[in-house]
Short mmCIF file of C-alpha atoms and ligand atoms in Angstrom, two decimals:
data_model
loop_
_atom_site.label_atom_id
_atom_site.label_comp_id
_atom_site.label_asym_id
_atom_site.label_seq_id
_atom_site.Cartn_x
_atom_site.Cartn_y
_atom_site.Cartn_z
CA UNK A 1 -0.05 0.18 -0.13
CA UNK A 2 1.56 3.40 -0.91
CA UNK A 3 2.37 5.61 2.07
CA UNK A 4 1.97 9.28 2.64
CA UNK A 5 4.29 11.63 0.23
CA UNK A 6 7.46 12.46 2.13
CA UNK A 7 8.45 16.06 2.19
CA UNK A 8 11.50 17.00 -0.20
CA UNK A 9 14.86 18.37 0.75
CA UNK A 10 14.80 21.81 0.02
CA UNK A 11 11.19 22.24 -0.36
CA UNK A 12 10.03 25.46 0.79
CA UNK A 13 6.51 27.06 0.88
CA UNK A 14 7.04 30.30 -0.97
CA UNK A 15 4.77 33.68 -0.37
CA UNK A 16 2.10 34.32 -2.93
CA UNK A 17 3.87 37.41 -4.34
CA UNK A 18 7.01 35.14 -4.86
CA UNK A 19 5.03 32.56 -6.88
CA UNK A 20 3.51 35.04 -9.04
CA UNK A 21 6.90 36.47 -9.92
CA UNK A 22 8.38 33.01 -10.67
CA UNK A 23 5.30 32.21 -12.79
CA UNK A 24 5.71 35.42 -14.76
CA UNK A 25 9.27 34.91 -15.06
CA UNK A 26 8.57 31.49 -16.74
CA UNK A 27 6.17 32.82 -19.25
CA UNK A 28 7.33 33.41 -22.84
CA UNK A 29 5.54 35.53 -25.22
CA UNK A 30 3.46 33.59 -27.85
CA UNK A 31 3.39 34.03 -31.44
CA UNK A 32 1.15 36.35 -33.39
CA UNK A 33 -1.41 36.07 -36.18
CA UNK A 34 -3.54 38.41 -37.91
CA UNK A 35 -7.23 38.46 -37.62
CA UNK A 36 -10.12 40.68 -38.85
CA UNK A 37 -10.64 43.67 -36.30
CA UNK A 38 -14.04 42.58 -35.50
CA UNK A 39 -12.78 39.13 -34.35
CA UNK A 40 -9.93 41.14 -32.22
CA UNK A 41 -12.15 41.55 -29.30
CA UNK A 42 -10.74 39.78 -26.25
CA UNK A 43 -7.21 39.50 -28.02
CA UNK A 44 -4.08 41.49 -27.18
CA UNK A 45 -2.59 43.71 -29.82
CA UNK A 46 0.73 43.06 -31.12
CA UNK A 47 1.70 45.88 -33.24
CA UNK A 48 1.73 49.82 -33.00
CA UNK A 49 -1.45 51.03 -34.77
CA UNK A 50 -1.06 54.52 -36.12
CA UNK A 51 -3.57 57.07 -37.36
CA UNK A 52 -3.49 57.32 -41.22
CA UNK A 53 -5.00 60.60 -41.21
CA UNK A 54 -6.05 63.29 -38.78
CA UNK A 55 -9.35 62.52 -37.12
CA UNK A 56 -11.28 64.56 -37.44
CA UNK A 57 -10.04 65.42 -40.97
CA UNK A 58 -10.92 69.13 -40.54
CA UNK A 59 -12.32 71.65 -38.12
CA UNK A 60 -16.01 70.88 -37.77
CA UNK A 61 -19.04 71.70 -35.84
CA UNK A 62 -19.78 70.06 -32.62
CA UNK A 63 -23.22 71.42 -32.47
CA UNK A 64 -26.37 71.97 -35.15
CA UNK A 65 -26.54 75.65 -35.47
CA UNK A 66 -25.14 78.38 -37.73
CA UNK A 67 -21.48 78.89 -38.67
CA UNK A 68 -20.68 82.55 -38.18
CA UNK A 69 -17.88 85.24 -37.30
CA UNK A 70 -17.44 85.88 -33.81
CA UNK A 71 -16.97 89.41 -34.52
CA UNK A 72 -20.34 89.51 -36.23
CA UNK A 73 -22.41 88.56 -33.31
CA UNK A 74 -20.19 90.36 -30.51
CA UNK A 75 -23.12 92.77 -30.12
CA UNK A 76 -26.08 90.29 -30.09
CA UNK A 77 -28.89 90.07 -30.82
CA UNK A 78 -27.93 90.37 -34.34
CA UNK A 79 -29.48 89.11 -37.66
CA UNK A 80 -27.61 87.54 -40.33
CA UNK A 81 -28.20 86.42 -43.73
CA UNK A 82 -28.37 82.54 -44.29
CA UNK A 83 -26.25 81.98 -47.48
CA UNK A 84 -26.11 78.09 -47.66
CA UNK A 85 -27.40 74.92 -45.98
CA UNK A 86 -24.76 72.57 -44.69
CA UNK A 87 -25.59 68.77 -43.84
CA UNK A 88 -22.72 66.66 -42.20
CA UNK A 89 -20.78 65.13 -44.88
CA UNK A 90 -21.00 68.05 -47.35
CA UNK A 91 -18.26 70.50 -48.00
CA UNK A 92 -19.33 74.07 -48.45
CA UNK A 93 -18.31 75.96 -51.55
CA UNK A 94 -19.27 79.17 -50.13
CA UNK A 95 -17.53 81.69 -47.83
CA UNK A 96 -19.05 83.24 -44.41
CA UNK A 97 -18.48 86.87 -45.09
CA UNK A 98 -19.40 89.72 -42.68
CA UNK A 99 -23.03 89.63 -42.07
CA UNK A 100 -23.64 86.09 -43.33
CA UNK A 101 -24.03 82.77 -41.85
CA UNK A 102 -24.19 79.22 -43.00
CA UNK A 103 -26.66 76.84 -41.45
CA UNK A 104 -24.56 73.76 -40.17
CA UNK A 105 -25.21 70.24 -38.74
CA UNK A 106 -22.92 68.55 -36.25
CA UNK A 107 -20.06 67.13 -38.03
CA UNK A 108 -20.07 69.18 -41.03
CA UNK A 109 -16.43 70.85 -41.96
CA UNK A 110 -16.47 74.55 -41.29
CA UNK A 111 -16.89 76.61 -44.01
CA UNK A 112 -14.19 79.23 -44.79
CA UNK A 113 -14.63 82.60 -43.28
CA UNK A 114 -16.61 81.33 -40.07
CA UNK A 115 -14.86 81.07 -36.87
CA UNK A 116 -17.40 80.19 -34.48
CA UNK A 117 -20.79 78.18 -34.41
CA UNK A 118 -23.84 79.60 -32.81
CA UNK A 119 -25.87 76.51 -31.71
CA UNK A 120 -29.33 76.56 -32.91
CA UNK A 121 -30.53 77.03 -29.28
CA UNK A 122 -29.18 80.52 -29.10
CA UNK A 123 -30.94 81.48 -32.32
CA UNK A 124 -34.46 81.95 -33.87
CA UNK A 125 -33.52 78.95 -36.12
CA UNK A 126 -34.24 81.04 -39.11
CA UNK A 127 -33.90 79.78 -42.80
CA UNK A 128 -33.36 82.97 -44.70
CA UNK A 129 -32.24 85.03 -41.98
CA UNK A 130 -31.38 84.14 -38.56
CA UNK A 131 -31.22 86.07 -35.25
CA UNK A 132 -28.52 85.01 -33.16
CA UNK A 133 -29.18 86.14 -29.51
CA UNK A 134 -26.05 85.80 -27.74
CA UNK A 135 -22.66 86.35 -28.23
CA UNK A 136 -19.84 83.75 -28.14
CA UNK A 137 -16.29 83.33 -27.98
CA UNK A 138 -14.39 82.70 -31.21
CA UNK A 139 -14.18 79.09 -31.53
CA UNK A 140 -17.05 77.90 -29.70
CA UNK A 141 -18.62 74.63 -30.77
CA UNK A 142 -15.81 73.87 -32.91
CA UNK A 143 -14.13 70.45 -32.90
CA UNK A 144 -10.52 71.10 -34.07
CA UNK A 145 -8.82 69.15 -36.93
CA UNK A 146 -6.90 66.18 -35.43
CA UNK A 147 -8.43 66.48 -31.82
CA UNK A 148 -8.90 62.94 -31.73
CA UNK A 149 -5.82 61.57 -33.60
CA UNK A 150 -3.06 63.02 -35.59
CA UNK A 151 -1.96 61.26 -38.82
CA UNK A 152 1.13 59.05 -37.84
CA UNK A 153 0.69 59.16 -34.27
CA UNK A 154 0.45 55.65 -32.44
CA UNK A 155 -3.12 55.55 -31.13
CA UNK A 156 -3.24 51.84 -30.15
CA UNK A 157 0.17 50.29 -28.56
CA UNK A 158 1.67 47.08 -28.84
CA UNK A 159 0.51 45.06 -25.95
CA UNK A 160 -3.08 46.77 -25.79
CA UNK A 161 -5.80 44.41 -24.73
CA UNK A 162 -8.65 44.86 -27.03
CA UNK A 163 -12.10 45.59 -25.61
CA UNK A 164 -15.03 47.66 -27.33
CA UNK A 165 -13.05 51.07 -27.42
CA UNK A 166 -10.22 49.71 -29.12
CA UNK A 167 -12.28 47.78 -31.52
CA UNK A 168 -13.79 51.31 -32.29
CA UNK A 169 -10.65 52.94 -32.79
CA UNK A 170 -9.53 50.21 -35.09
CA UNK A 171 -12.46 50.89 -37.32
CA UNK A 172 -11.81 54.55 -36.97
CA UNK A 173 -8.35 54.32 -38.53
CA UNK A 174 -9.75 51.80 -41.08
CA UNK A 175 -7.53 49.01 -39.93
CA UNK A 176 -9.38 46.07 -41.31
CA UNK A 177 -6.95 43.56 -40.27
CA UNK A 178 -4.82 43.68 -37.03
CA UNK A 179 -1.73 41.63 -35.64
CA UNK A 180 -2.69 39.90 -32.16
CA UNK A 181 -1.12 37.56 -29.92
CA UNK A 182 -1.98 33.88 -30.53
CA UNK A 183 -4.52 32.38 -27.97
CA UNK A 184 -2.49 29.67 -25.98
CA UNK A 185 -3.97 26.30 -25.84
CA UNK A 186 -4.14 25.01 -22.31
CA UNK A 187 -4.70 21.15 -21.51
CA UNK A 188 -6.84 20.50 -18.68
CA UNK A 189 -6.69 17.31 -16.70
CA UNK A 190 -8.47 16.01 -13.56
CA UNK A 191 -6.83 13.56 -11.26
CA UNK A 192 -8.70 11.24 -8.87
CA UNK A 193 -10.12 7.76 -8.59
CA UNK A 194 -13.31 9.26 -6.99
CA UNK A 195 -14.13 11.66 -10.11
CA UNK A 196 -16.95 11.07 -12.39
CA UNK A 197 -17.91 12.84 -15.23
CA UNK A 198 -21.03 15.06 -15.86
CA UNK A 199 -22.84 12.29 -17.68
CA UNK A 200 -21.68 9.31 -15.45
CA UNK A 201 -23.92 7.49 -13.00
CA UNK A 202 -23.41 9.09 -9.53
CA UNK A 203 -22.65 6.66 -6.80
CA UNK A 204 -22.01 7.14 -3.07
CA UNK A 205 -18.39 8.40 -2.60
CA UNK A 206 -18.07 9.70 -6.05
CA UNK A 207 -17.34 13.38 -6.80
CA UNK A 208 -18.46 15.03 -9.95
CA UNK A 209 -15.70 16.57 -12.13
CA UNK A 210 -16.56 20.16 -12.00
CA UNK A 211 -12.80 21.47 -11.77
CA UNK A 212 -12.44 20.79 -15.50
CA UNK A 213 -15.18 22.77 -16.64
CA UNK A 214 -14.88 25.85 -14.24
CA UNK A 215 -11.17 25.74 -15.40
CA UNK A 216 -12.04 25.66 -18.99
CA UNK A 217 -14.47 28.57 -18.59
CA UNK A 218 -11.73 30.50 -16.80
CA UNK A 219 -9.40 29.84 -19.36
CA UNK A 220 -11.85 31.00 -22.11
CA UNK A 221 -12.48 34.28 -19.91
CA UNK A 222 -8.77 34.90 -20.01
CA UNK A 223 -8.62 34.51 -23.89
CA UNK A 224 -7.19 31.33 -24.18
CA UNK A 225 -8.34 27.93 -25.60
CA UNK A 226 -9.06 25.04 -23.16
CA UNK A 227 -8.39 21.48 -24.30
CA UNK A 228 -10.14 18.67 -22.23
CA UNK A 229 -7.46 15.70 -21.45
CA UNK A 230 -9.94 14.01 -19.24
CA UNK A 231 -10.21 12.33 -15.72
CA UNK A 232 -6.93 10.57 -14.75
CA UNK A 233 -7.02 7.62 -12.33
CA UNK A 234 -4.83 7.86 -9.22
CA UNK A 235 -1.90 5.66 -10.61
CA UNK A 236 1.74 6.88 -11.66
CA UNK A 237 1.40 5.17 -15.22
CA UNK A 238 -1.99 7.17 -15.71
CA UNK A 239 -0.69 10.28 -14.38
CA UNK A 240 2.42 10.20 -16.54
CA UNK A 241 0.34 9.41 -19.91
CA UNK A 242 -2.06 12.03 -19.23
CA UNK A 243 0.62 14.68 -18.42
CA UNK A 244 2.42 13.55 -21.70
CA UNK A 245 -0.83 14.01 -23.74
CA UNK A 246 -1.28 17.50 -22.15
CA UNK A 247 2.27 18.64 -23.25
CA UNK A 248 0.88 19.01 -26.93
CA UNK A 249 -0.82 22.27 -25.59
CA UNK A 250 1.07 25.21 -24.66
CA UNK A 251 0.27 24.96 -21.08
CA UNK A 252 -1.00 22.04 -19.03
CA UNK A 253 -3.08 22.35 -15.91
CA UNK A 254 -4.08 19.39 -13.57
CA UNK A 255 -6.22 19.40 -10.61
CA UNK A 256 -5.90 17.23 -7.70
CA UNK A 257 -3.04 15.04 -6.71
CA UNK A 258 -0.41 17.62 -5.50
CA UNK A 259 -0.87 17.02 -1.83
CA UNK A 260 0.64 14.66 0.55
CA UNK A 261 -1.70 11.98 0.32
CA UNK A 262 -0.64 8.69 -0.51
CA UNK A 263 -2.30 8.61 -3.89
CA UNK A 264 -1.09 11.98 -4.92
CA UNK A 265 1.03 11.02 -8.03
CA UNK A 266 1.40 14.30 -9.75
CA UNK A 267 4.92 15.09 -8.27
CA UNK A 268 6.06 11.75 -8.80
CA UNK A 269 5.04 11.69 -12.52
CA UNK A 270 6.62 15.36 -12.83
CA UNK A 271 9.90 13.89 -11.52
CA UNK A 272 9.72 10.68 -13.96
CA UNK A 273 9.22 12.93 -16.93
CA UNK A 274 12.25 15.01 -15.90
CA UNK A 275 10.29 18.32 -15.23
CA UNK A 276 12.27 21.20 -13.62
CA UNK A 277 9.80 22.13 -10.77
CA UNK A 278 10.10 25.77 -9.38
CA UNK A 279 7.76 25.36 -6.55
CA UNK A 280 5.56 22.94 -4.96
CA UNK A 281 3.90 24.89 -2.21
CA UNK A 282 2.66 28.48 -1.77
CA UNK A 283 2.00 30.13 1.65
CA UNK A 284 -1.78 30.49 1.07
CA UNK A 285 -5.28 29.21 1.86
CA UNK A 286 -6.99 27.80 -0.05
CA UNK A 287 -4.57 26.17 -2.19
CA UNK A 288 -1.31 25.47 -0.38
CA UNK A 289 -0.16 22.86 -2.77
CA UNK A 290 0.47 24.53 -6.05
CA UNK A 291 3.12 23.06 -8.31
CA UNK A 292 4.88 25.12 -11.19
CA UNK A 293 7.15 22.96 -13.25
CA UNK A 294 8.73 23.24 -16.84
CA UNK A 295 8.45 19.98 -18.86
CA UNK A 296 9.86 19.90 -22.48
CA UNK A 297 9.59 23.53 -22.78
CA UNK A 298 6.04 23.68 -21.48
CA UNK A 299 4.85 25.09 -18.56
CA UNK A 300 2.95 22.84 -16.15
CA UNK A 301 0.47 24.05 -13.25
CA UNK A 302 -0.54 21.46 -10.64
CA UNK A 303 -3.51 22.90 -9.00
CA UNK A 304 -5.13 21.48 -5.80
CA UNK A 305 -8.38 19.25 -6.32
CA UNK A 306 -10.58 21.29 -4.09
CA UNK A 307 -12.78 23.21 -6.23
CA UNK A 308 -12.10 26.46 -4.36
CA UNK A 309 -8.43 26.18 -4.29
CA UNK A 310 -8.40 25.28 -7.72
CA UNK A 311 -10.30 28.47 -8.83
CA UNK A 312 -8.42 30.69 -6.37
CA UNK A 313 -4.94 29.49 -7.62
CA UNK A 314 -5.97 29.84 -11.26
CA UNK A 315 -7.05 33.50 -11.03
CA UNK A 316 -3.79 34.44 -8.66
CA UNK A 317 -1.32 32.38 -11.01
CA UNK A 318 -2.39 31.17 -14.52
CA UNK A 319 -4.76 34.06 -15.56
CA UNK A 320 -1.70 36.59 -15.35
CA UNK A 321 0.42 33.85 -17.21
CA UNK A 322 -2.06 33.84 -19.87
CA UNK A 323 -2.22 37.38 -20.33
CA UNK A 324 1.34 37.67 -20.60
CA UNK A 325 1.70 35.28 -23.08
CA UNK A 326 -0.62 36.76 -25.49
CA UNK A 327 1.43 40.15 -25.26
CA UNK A 328 -0.28 42.01 -22.45
CA UNK A 329 2.45 44.06 -20.79
CA UNK A 330 0.67 45.82 -17.94
CA UNK A 331 -1.94 45.06 -15.44
CA UNK A 332 -1.16 41.39 -15.47
CA UNK A 333 -2.08 40.73 -11.82
CA UNK A 334 -5.56 41.26 -10.41
CA UNK A 335 -5.91 44.58 -8.70
CA UNK A 336 -6.13 44.97 -5.01
CA UNK A 337 -8.41 47.38 -3.42
CA UNK A 338 -9.29 48.35 0.08
CA UNK A 339 -12.82 47.31 0.92
CA UNK A 340 -14.85 47.68 4.13
CA UNK A 341 -15.76 44.49 5.34
CA UNK A 342 -19.61 43.98 6.37
CA UNK A 343 -19.32 41.19 8.52
CA UNK A 344 -16.71 39.94 11.16
CA UNK A 345 -14.38 37.24 10.23
CA UNK A 346 -12.54 34.44 11.73
CA UNK A 347 -9.19 32.82 10.20
CA UNK A 348 -6.78 30.16 11.51
CA UNK A 349 -4.01 32.38 11.23
CA UNK A 350 -1.40 29.91 10.16
CA UNK A 351 -1.44 30.92 6.52
CA UNK A 352 -2.38 33.80 4.35
CA UNK A 353 -6.18 33.26 3.89
CA UNK A 354 -7.98 34.45 0.54
CA UNK A 355 -11.61 34.74 1.87
CA UNK A 356 -14.31 34.68 -0.67
CA UNK A 357 -16.37 38.05 -1.01
CA UNK A 358 -18.68 39.91 -2.83
CA UNK A 359 -17.42 43.48 -3.55
CA UNK A 360 -20.04 46.25 -4.03
CA UNK A 361 -19.87 49.76 -4.37
CA UNK A 362 -22.02 51.51 -1.53
CA UNK A 363 -22.28 55.09 -0.59
CA UNK A 364 -19.00 55.92 -2.34
CA UNK A 365 -16.79 53.31 -1.23
CA UNK A 366 -16.47 49.55 -1.77
CA UNK A 367 -17.85 47.25 0.78
CA UNK A 368 -17.40 43.22 0.88
CA UNK A 369 -19.88 40.83 1.74
CA UNK A 370 -18.01 37.73 3.03
CA UNK A 371 -19.57 34.37 1.56
CA UNK A 372 -21.40 32.29 4.25
CA UNK A 373 -19.06 29.43 3.91
CA UNK A 374 -15.30 29.30 3.32
CA UNK A 375 -14.56 25.90 3.18
CA UNK A 376 -12.06 25.25 0.35
CA UNK A 377 -14.52 22.37 -0.86
CA UNK A 378 -17.58 24.67 -1.12
CA UNK A 379 -17.69 25.48 -4.91
CA UNK A 380 -20.98 27.22 -4.28
CA UNK A 381 -19.05 29.84 -2.01
CA UNK A 382 -17.36 31.27 -5.44
CA UNK A 383 -20.81 31.94 -7.01
CA UNK A 384 -21.22 35.80 -7.32
CA UNK A 385 -17.94 36.12 -5.60
CA UNK A 386 -15.95 38.54 -7.08
CA UNK A 387 -13.15 39.33 -4.54
CA UNK A 388 -10.47 37.55 -2.39
CA UNK A 389 -10.08 39.25 0.91
CA UNK A 390 -6.52 39.02 2.22
CA UNK A 391 -6.28 38.05 5.66
CA UNK A 392 -2.57 37.77 6.54
CA UNK A 393 -0.99 34.79 8.51
CA UNK A 394 -1.12 35.71 12.36
CA UNK A 395 -4.52 37.40 11.80
CA UNK A 396 -7.17 35.25 13.44
CA UNK A 397 -10.10 37.87 13.56
CA UNK A 398 -11.30 40.71 11.35
CA UNK A 399 -13.97 43.09 12.95
CA UNK A 400 -16.88 44.12 10.86
CA UNK A 401 -16.21 47.49 9.46
CA UNK A 402 -12.72 47.20 9.07
CA UNK A 403 -11.06 48.14 5.77
CA UNK A 404 -9.20 45.03 4.17
CA UNK A 405 -7.01 44.72 1.01
CA UNK A 406 -9.06 42.51 -1.40
CA UNK A 407 -8.00 41.12 -4.58
CA UNK A 408 -10.73 41.98 -7.27
CA UNK A 409 -11.32 39.15 -9.71
CA UNK A 410 -14.42 40.34 -11.20
CA UNK A 411 -16.13 43.45 -11.93
CA UNK A 412 -17.66 45.35 -8.91
CA UNK A 413 -21.01 44.95 -8.27
CA UNK A 414 -23.66 47.55 -7.48
P1 LIG B 1 -6.90 16.26 -4.02
O1 LIG B 1 -6.16 17.40 -4.29
O2 LIG B 1 -6.61 15.13 -5.12
O3 LIG B 1 -6.49 15.72 -2.76
O4 LIG B 1 -8.33 16.50 -3.97
C1 LIG B 1 -8.89 17.43 -3.00
C2 LIG B 1 -10.35 17.33 -2.91
O5 LIG B 1 -10.75 18.07 -4.13
C3 LIG B 1 -11.17 15.88 -2.86
O6 LIG B 1 -12.26 15.92 -1.96
C4 LIG B 1 -11.67 15.89 -4.29
O7 LIG B 1 -12.71 14.76 -4.34
C5 LIG B 1 -12.12 17.11 -4.81
N1 LIG B 1 -11.61 17.13 -6.23
C6 LIG B 1 -10.62 16.79 -6.85
N2 LIG B 1 -10.86 16.92 -8.19
C7 LIG B 1 -11.93 17.36 -8.59
C8 LIG B 1 -12.68 17.73 -9.83
N3 LIG B 1 -12.30 17.44 -10.98
N4 LIG B 1 -13.91 18.31 -9.41
C9 LIG B 1 -14.45 18.44 -8.13
N5 LIG B 1 -13.72 18.07 -7.17
C10 LIG B 1 -12.51 17.48 -7.17
MG1 LIG B 2 -7.00 13.42 -5.59
#
């Protein structure tokens, strides 16, 4: 019968920050590919995108109204002769001479001679003759040429993650095809003799594989492509074979089998495969056993089997790695904010504890509602949780109302 796993010489439990640094130090930038800009959402830009022309192309009106000369309306109210009607997209052939105005719609280029737009609200909206009732400073209501983008300027820098605003700018500079980071493929294997799959018949003592699916979802959310390797029985041979098959992807993630149990074979399998292991244990709860290894040029992440530990360690270590691999250069780690905790909390104090909370904006500050159960096996405690409240080692109680640093892993709720 196998025995408990012995601890290894030189093995050290490292702080979370050090583990994050070691992970990011191991991540290499993946290659690039070109995609149609409408497919670039969620990708990372891998070229500098420059404006090809000034945007706007020329001075134009920000308001519907009348293109006038500021001097003409200095003694408003004043009546001006309307010499032309200018919808957006048309270019005036006339000039605004003293005593005249051109009716102009938002976005239309400023006609020669005019230096100000009298917005319709301060006029009588006349067609032949318009009365302007107020004077305006020269330049009022004019959007200047190049105010948005100057020809030749980098408007989106290499390394920018592409969200909605970036898609809009790509469209605005007429960039139909754009170079982005390749999406990494990530193999997922779930170890455990007790694990059955979603479609299998339930039996007493069995546990449904939820980790593979929540990990796949997190991988997609991070912009990568998950690949299911499946459920792996707790034998050294099966573990080795599954890891080898995982190595066809850019990264391999396993859940379970990294602890000190007699049937935790991941470490042994990694040794057999000649993996260079960077760390085995991180000083955190949930998720103390977390493995980072390099095997045949690939990165291997061994996460604990407990569903909460598995997700928390993905968010702290693997999501940043995926961002870096795709080309993101800043904001790799999830942000840490101060939140006011709404209920008192107890912690064992032996290790830094990442307690699941719901972070909400309330009365101008961020507040955190701790999840009722904080057990690392309680998968439902992650539902609606968007924060991991950091309770440091040595701290055993947190008073309701105190401010506590909290890792934001999802959008703040209202
Ligand atoms: P281990 O890290 O292998 O010791 O597993 C720790 C706990 O996580 C055990 O109670 C397992 O039943 C549970 N577990 C392991 N793998 C999974 C999985 N794929 N889905 C859900 N729970 C799991
Ligand atoms: Mg196990």
